[in-house]
Amino acid sequence: MNAAKPTRRYDSRLIRKSRQQPRLQRTAWGFVTIAFWAFYFYLWAPLITAISWLLGGRLAFVQLYEYKQSVDPFIVIALPVMLVCCSVLLIAWAEYNRMRFAGKDRRNPRQDVTLEEIAHNLGASPALAAQLANGKAVTLHMDDHARPVGLTEQSLTDR
């Protein structure tokens, strides 16, 4: 083995770090993405138009709003009223369910895992498992076989 050359486990090029790109470059690529999505939807427009014509969208519009070049007052009043009624009914149903189920946790409680199980499953000592359970922010040190051998606690003000 060559001791001078460090072995790399992970290739950092595989992880895309968009926050390390300049803001102008990220913004430009965002606009490029939006433009291509708009073009993609533009390509689908003829098919959507053909389907709506086949399903009678144009005929329904003509029958509802443009029949004999006059507007039917019943339709002009009835459609918005039905829209409001449906909205009120949906909101009322949601509020009823929110009040009915508020504060209730219907899931079964889970038993806490013991320190011995943690130590056994990690392949660590019980003392290390206890330190790990008591720490808020820790750096776990591993050996060559990916078994925990120690940890370093970090203070929350170091961030």
Coordinates of N, CA and C in Angstrom, one line a residue:
M1 N 0.8 -1.2 0.0 CA 0.0 0.0 0.0 C 0.9 1.2 0.0
N2 N 0.4 2.2 -0.7 CA 1.2 3.5 -0.8 C 0.7 4.4 0.4
A3 N 1.5 4.6 1.3 CA 1.1 5.4 2.5 C 1.0 6.9 2.2
A4 N 1.7 7.4 1.1 CA 1.7 8.8 0.8 C 0.4 9.2 0.2
K5 N -0.2 8.3 -0.6 CA -1.4 8.6 -1.3 C -2.7 8.3 -0.5
P6 N -3.4 9.3 -0.1 CA -4.6 8.9 0.7 C -5.7 8.3 -0.1
T7 N -6.4 7.3 0.4 CA -7.5 6.7 -0.3 C -8.7 7.5 -0.1
R8 N -9.5 7.7 -1.2 CA -10.7 8.4 -1.1 C -11.9 7.5 -1.2
R9 N -12.8 7.6 -0.2 CA -14.0 6.8 -0.3 C -15.0 7.4 -1.1
Y10 N -15.2 8.7 -1.1 CA -16.3 9.4 -1.7 C -15.7 10.4 -2.7
D11 N -16.3 10.5 -3.9 CA -15.9 11.4 -4.9 C -16.8 12.6 -4.7
S12 N -16.2 13.8 -4.4 CA -17.1 15.0 -4.1 C -17.7 15.5 -5.4
R13 N -17.2 15.1 -6.5 CA -17.8 15.6 -7.8 C -19.2 15.0 -8.0
L14 N -19.5 13.9 -7.3 CA -20.8 13.2 -7.5 C -21.9 14.0 -6.8
I15 N -21.5 14.8 -5.9 CA -22.5 15.6 -5.1 C -22.6 17.0 -5.7
R16 N -23.7 17.4 -6.1 CA -23.8 18.7 -6.7 C -24.1 19.7 -5.6
K17 N -23.2 20.7 -5.5 CA -23.2 21.7 -4.5 C -23.7 23.0 -5.1
S18 N -25.0 23.2 -5.2 CA -25.5 24.4 -5.9 C -25.2 25.6 -5.2
R19 N -25.1 25.6 -3.9 CA -24.9 26.8 -3.1 C -23.5 27.3 -3.2
Q20 N -22.6 26.5 -3.8 CA -21.2 27.0 -4.0 C -21.0 27.6 -5.3
Q21 N -22.1 27.6 -6.2 CA -22.0 28.3 -7.4 C -22.4 29.8 -7.2
P22 N -21.8 30.6 -8.1 CA -22.2 32.0 -7.9 C -23.7 32.2 -8.1
R23 N -24.2 33.2 -7.4 CA -25.7 33.5 -7.5 C -26.2 33.8 -8.9
L24 N -25.4 34.6 -9.6 CA -25.8 34.9 -11.0 C -25.9 33.6 -11.9
Q25 N -24.9 32.7 -11.7 CA -25.0 31.5 -12.5 C -26.2 30.6 -12.1
R26 N -26.5 30.5 -10.8 CA -27.7 29.8 -10.4 C -28.9 30.4 -10.9
T27 N -29.0 31.7 -10.9 CA -30.2 32.4 -11.4 C -30.4 32.2 -12.9
A28 N -29.2 32.3 -13.6 CA -29.3 32.1 -15.1 C -29.8 30.7 -15.4
W29 N -29.2 29.7 -14.7 CA -29.7 28.3 -14.9 C -31.1 28.1 -14.5
G30 N -31.6 28.8 -13.5 CA -33.0 28.8 -13.2 C -33.9 29.3 -14.3
F31 N -33.5 30.4 -14.9 CA -34.3 30.9 -16.0 C -34.2 30.0 -17.2
V32 N -33.1 29.4 -17.5 CA -32.9 28.4 -18.6 C -33.9 27.2 -18.3
T33 N -33.9 26.7 -17.1 CA -34.8 25.6 -16.8 C -36.3 26.0 -17.0
I34 N -36.7 27.2 -16.5 CA -38.1 27.7 -16.7 C -38.4 27.8 -18.2
A35 N -37.4 28.3 -19.0 CA -37.7 28.5 -20.4 C -37.9 27.1 -21.1
F36 N -37.1 26.1 -20.7 CA -37.3 24.8 -21.3 C -38.6 24.1 -20.9
W37 N -39.0 24.3 -19.6 CA -40.3 23.8 -19.2 C -41.4 24.5 -19.9
A38 N -41.3 25.8 -20.1 CA -42.4 26.5 -20.9 C -42.5 26.0 -22.3
F39 N -41.3 25.7 -22.9 CA -41.3 25.2 -24.3 C -41.9 23.8 -24.3
Y40 N -41.6 23.0 -23.3 CA -42.1 21.6 -23.2 C -43.6 21.7 -23.1
F41 N -44.2 22.6 -22.3 CA -45.6 22.7 -22.2 C -46.2 23.2 -23.5
Y42 N -45.5 24.1 -24.2 CA -46.0 24.7 -25.4 C -46.1 23.5 -26.5
L43 N -45.2 22.6 -26.4 CA -45.3 21.4 -27.3 C -46.5 20.6 -27.1
W44 N -47.0 20.5 -25.8 CA -48.1 19.7 -25.5 C -49.4 20.5 -25.8
A45 N -49.4 21.7 -26.1 CA -50.6 22.5 -26.3 C -51.5 22.0 -27.4
P46 N -51.0 21.6 -28.6 CA -51.9 21.1 -29.6 C -52.7 19.9 -29.2
L47 N -52.0 19.0 -28.5 CA -52.7 17.7 -28.1 C -53.8 18.1 -27.1
I48 N -53.5 18.9 -26.1 CA -54.5 19.3 -25.1 C -55.7 20.0 -25.8
T49 N -55.4 20.8 -26.8 CA -56.5 21.5 -27.5 C -57.3 20.5 -28.3
A50 N -56.7 19.5 -29.0 CA -57.4 18.5 -29.7 C -58.3 17.7 -28.8
I51 N -57.7 17.3 -27.6 CA -58.5 16.5 -26.7 C -59.7 17.3 -26.2
S52 N -59.5 18.6 -25.8 CA -60.6 19.4 -25.3 C -61.7 19.6 -26.4
W53 N -61.3 19.7 -27.7 CA -62.3 19.8 -28.8 C -63.0 18.5 -28.9
L54 N -62.3 17.4 -28.8 CA -63.0 16.1 -28.9 C -63.9 15.9 -27.7
L55 N -63.6 16.3 -26.6 CA -64.5 16.1 -25.4 C -65.6 17.1 -25.3
G56 N -65.6 18.1 -26.2 CA -66.7 19.0 -26.3 C -66.5 20.3 -25.5
G57 N -65.3 20.7 -25.2 CA -65.1 21.9 -24.5 C -65.6 23.2 -25.2
R58 N -65.4 23.2 -26.5 CA -65.8 24.4 -27.3 C -67.4 24.4 -27.4
L59 N -68.0 23.2 -27.6 CA -69.4 23.2 -27.6 C -70.0 23.6 -26.3
A60 N -69.4 23.1 -25.2 CA -70.0 23.5 -23.9 C -69.9 25.0 -23.7
F61 N -68.8 25.6 -24.1 CA -68.6 27.1 -23.9 C -69.7 27.8 -24.8
V62 N -69.9 27.3 -26.0 CA -70.9 28.0 -26.8 C -72.3 27.8 -26.3
Q63 N -72.6 26.6 -25.8 CA -73.9 26.4 -25.2 C -74.2 27.2 -23.9
L64 N -73.2 27.3 -23.1 CA -73.3 28.0 -21.8 C -73.3 29.5 -22.0
Y65 N -72.4 30.0 -22.8 CA -72.2 31.5 -22.8 C -72.6 32.2 -24.0
E66 N -72.5 31.6 -25.2 CA -72.7 32.3 -26.4 C -73.8 31.8 -27.3
Y67 N -74.8 31.2 -26.7 CA -75.9 30.7 -27.4 C -76.8 31.8 -28.0
K68 N -76.9 31.9 -29.3 CA -77.6 33.0 -30.0 C -77.1 34.4 -29.6
Q69 N -75.8 34.5 -29.3 CA -75.2 35.8 -29.0 C -75.8 36.4 -27.8
S70 N -76.3 35.7 -26.9 CA -76.9 36.2 -25.6 C -76.3 35.5 -24.4
V71 N -76.3 36.1 -23.3 CA -75.8 35.5 -22.1 C -77.0 35.1 -21.3
D72 N -77.0 33.8 -20.8 CA -78.1 33.3 -20.0 C -77.8 33.8 -18.6
P73 N -78.7 34.6 -18.0 CA -78.5 35.1 -16.7 C -78.5 34.0 -15.6
F74 N -79.3 33.0 -15.8 CA -79.3 31.9 -14.8 C -77.9 31.3 -14.7
I75 N -77.2 31.0 -15.8 CA -75.9 30.4 -15.8 C -74.9 31.4 -15.2
V76 N -75.0 32.7 -15.5 CA -74.1 33.7 -14.9 C -74.2 33.7 -13.4
I77 N -75.4 33.5 -12.9 CA -75.6 33.6 -11.5 C -75.4 32.2 -10.8
A78 N -75.9 31.1 -11.5 CA -75.8 29.8 -10.9 C -74.4 29.3 -10.7
L79 N -73.6 29.4 -11.7 CA -72.2 28.9 -11.6 C -71.4 29.5 -10.5
P80 N -71.3 30.8 -10.3 CA -70.6 31.3 -9.2 C -71.2 30.9 -7.8
V81 N -72.5 30.8 -7.7 CA -73.2 30.3 -6.5 C -72.8 28.9 -6.2
M82 N -72.8 28.0 -7.2 CA -72.4 26.6 -7.0 C -70.9 26.6 -6.6
L83 N -70.1 27.4 -7.2 CA -68.7 27.4 -6.8 C -68.5 27.8 -5.3
V84 N -69.2 28.8 -4.9 CA -69.1 29.3 -3.5 C -69.7 28.2 -2.6
C85 N -70.8 27.6 -2.9 CA -71.3 26.5 -2.1 C -70.4 25.3 -2.0
C86 N -69.7 24.9 -3.1 CA -68.8 23.8 -3.0 C -67.6 24.2 -2.1
S87 N -67.1 25.4 -2.3 CA -66.0 25.9 -1.5 C -66.3 25.9 0.0
V88 N -67.5 26.4 0.4 CA -67.9 26.4 1.8 C -68.1 25.0 2.3
L89 N -68.7 24.1 1.5 CA -68.8 22.8 2.0 C -67.5 22.1 2.2
L90 N -66.5 22.3 1.3 CA -65.2 21.7 1.5 C -64.5 22.2 2.7
I91 N -64.6 23.5 2.9 CA -63.9 24.1 4.1 C -64.6 23.7 5.4
A92 N -65.9 23.6 5.4 CA -66.6 23.1 6.5 C -66.3 21.7 6.9
W93 N -66.1 20.8 5.9 CA -65.7 19.4 6.1 C -64.3 19.3 6.6
A94 N -63.4 20.1 6.1 CA -62.1 20.1 6.6 C -62.0 20.6 8.1
E95 N -62.7 21.7 8.4 CA -62.8 22.2 9.8 C -63.4 21.2 10.7
Y96 N -64.4 20.5 10.3 CA -65.0 19.4 11.1 C -64.0 18.4 11.4
N97 N -63.3 17.9 10.4 CA -62.3 16.9 10.7 C -61.1 17.4 11.5
R98 N -60.7 18.7 11.3 CA -59.7 19.2 12.2 C -60.1 19.3 13.6
M99 N -61.3 19.7 13.9 CA -61.8 19.7 15.3 C -62.0 18.3 15.8
R100 N -62.4 17.4 15.0 CA -62.7 16.0 15.5 C -61.4 15.3 15.8
F101 N -60.4 15.5 15.1 CA -59.1 14.7 15.3 C -58.0 15.5 15.9
A102 N -58.3 16.8 16.3 CA -57.2 17.6 16.9 C -56.7 17.0 18.2
G103 N -55.4 17.0 18.4 CA -54.8 16.5 19.6 C -54.8 15.0 19.8
K104 N -55.3 14.2 18.9 CA -55.3 12.8 19.1 C -54.2 12.1 18.2
D105 N -53.4 11.4 18.9 CA -52.4 10.6 18.3 C -52.8 9.2 18.3
R106 N -53.2 8.7 17.1 CA -53.8 7.3 17.0 C -52.7 6.2 16.8
R107 N -51.5 6.7 16.7 CA -50.4 5.7 16.5 C -50.1 5.0 17.8
N108 N -49.6 3.8 17.7 CA -49.2 3.0 18.9 C -47.8 3.6 19.4
P109 N -47.7 3.7 20.7 CA -46.4 4.2 21.2 C -45.3 3.1 21.0
R110 N -44.1 3.6 20.7 CA -43.0 2.6 20.5 C -42.1 2.6 21.8
Q111 N -41.6 1.4 22.0 CA -40.7 1.2 23.2 C -39.4 1.8 22.8
D112 N -38.7 2.4 23.8 CA -37.4 2.9 23.6 C -36.4 1.8 23.4
V113 N -35.4 2.0 22.6 CA -34.4 1.0 22.4 C -33.4 1.1 23.6
T114 N -33.0 0.0 24.1 CA -32.1 0.0 25.3 C -30.6 0.3 24.8
L115 N -29.8 0.7 25.7 CA -28.4 1.0 25.4 C -27.6 -0.2 25.0
E116 N -28.0 -1.3 25.5 CA -27.3 -2.6 25.1 C -27.7 -2.9 23.7
E117 N -28.9 -2.7 23.3 CA -29.3 -3.0 21.9 C -28.5 -2.0 20.9
I118 N -28.4 -0.8 21.3 CA -27.7 0.2 20.5 C -26.3 -0.2 20.4
A119 N -25.6 -0.6 21.5 CA -24.2 -1.0 21.5 C -24.0 -2.2 20.6
H120 N -24.9 -3.2 20.8 CA -24.8 -4.4 20.0 C -25.0 -4.2 18.5
N121 N -26.0 -3.4 18.1 CA -26.3 -3.2 16.7 C -25.2 -2.3 16.0
L122 N -24.6 -1.4 16.8 CA -23.5 -0.6 16.2 C -22.2 -1.3 16.3
G123 N -22.0 -2.3 17.1 CA -20.8 -2.9 17.3 C -19.8 -2.1 18.2
A124 N -20.4 -1.4 19.1 CA -19.7 -0.5 20.0 C -19.8 -0.9 21.4
S125 N -19.0 -0.3 22.3 CA -19.1 -0.6 23.7 C -20.3 0.0 24.3
P126 N -20.9 -0.5 25.5 CA -22.0 0.1 26.1 C -21.7 1.5 26.6
A127 N -20.5 1.8 27.0 CA -20.1 3.1 27.4 C -20.2 4.1 26.3
L128 N -19.8 3.7 25.1 CA -19.9 4.6 23.9 C -21.3 4.8 23.6
A129 N -22.2 3.8 23.7 CA -23.6 3.9 23.4 C -24.2 4.9 24.4
A130 N -23.8 4.9 25.6 CA -24.4 5.8 26.6 C -23.9 7.2 26.3
Q131 N -22.7 7.4 25.9 CA -22.2 8.7 25.5 C -23.0 9.2 24.3
L132 N -23.2 8.4 23.4 CA -23.9 8.7 22.1 C -25.4 9.1 22.4
A133 N -26.0 8.4 23.4 CA -27.4 8.7 23.7 C -27.5 10.0 24.5
N134 N -26.5 10.4 25.2 CA -26.5 11.6 26.0 C -26.0 12.8 25.3
G135 N -25.4 12.7 24.1 CA -24.9 13.8 23.4 C -25.9 14.4 22.4
K136 N -25.8 15.7 22.3 CA -26.7 16.4 21.3 C -26.1 16.5 20.0
A137 N -24.9 17.0 19.9 CA -24.2 17.1 18.6 C -22.8 16.4 18.8
V138 N -22.6 15.3 18.1 CA -21.4 14.6 18.3 C -20.8 14.2 16.9
T139 N -19.5 14.0 16.9 CA -18.8 13.5 15.7 C -18.4 12.1 16.1
L140 N -18.8 11.1 15.4 CA -18.6 9.7 15.7 C -17.3 9.3 14.9
H141 N -16.3 8.7 15.6 CA -15.1 8.2 15.0 C -15.2 6.7 14.8
M142 N -14.8 6.3 13.6 CA -15.0 4.9 13.2 C -13.6 4.3 12.9
D143 N -13.5 3.0 13.1 CA -12.3 2.3 12.7 C -12.4 1.9 11.2
D144 N -11.4 1.1 10.7 CA -11.4 0.8 9.3 C -12.5 -0.2 8.9
H145 N -13.1 -0.8 9.9 CA -14.2 -1.7 9.6 C -15.6 -1.1 9.9
A146 N -15.6 0.2 10.0 CA -16.8 1.0 10.2 C -17.5 0.7 11.5
R147 N -16.7 0.4 12.5 CA -17.3 0.3 13.9 C -16.9 1.5 14.7
P148 N -17.8 2.0 15.5 CA -17.5 3.2 16.3 C -16.5 2.9 17.4
V149 N -15.5 3.8 17.5 CA -14.5 3.6 18.5 C -14.5 4.8 19.4
G150 N -15.1 5.9 19.1 CA -15.1 7.0 20.0 C -15.9 8.1 19.4
L151 N -16.1 9.2 20.2 CA -16.9 10.3 19.7 C -16.3 11.6 20.3
T152 N -16.6 12.7 19.6 CA -16.2 14.0 20.1 C -17.5 14.8 20.2
E153 N -17.8 15.4 21.4 CA -19.0 16.2 21.5 C -18.7 17.6 21.0
Q154 N -19.6 18.2 20.4 CA -19.5 19.5 19.8 C -20.5 20.4 20.6
S155 N -20.0 21.6 20.9 CA -20.9 22.6 21.5 C -21.8 23.2 20.4
L156 N -23.0 23.5 20.8 CA -24.0 24.0 19.8 C -23.6 25.5 19.3
T157 N -22.7 26.1 20.0 CA -22.3 27.5 19.7 C -21.2 27.5 18.6
D158 N -20.6 26.3 18.3 CA -19.6 26.2 17.3 C -20.1 26.3 15.9
R159 N -21.3 26.2 15.7 CA -21.9 26.3 14.3 C -21.7 27.6 13.8

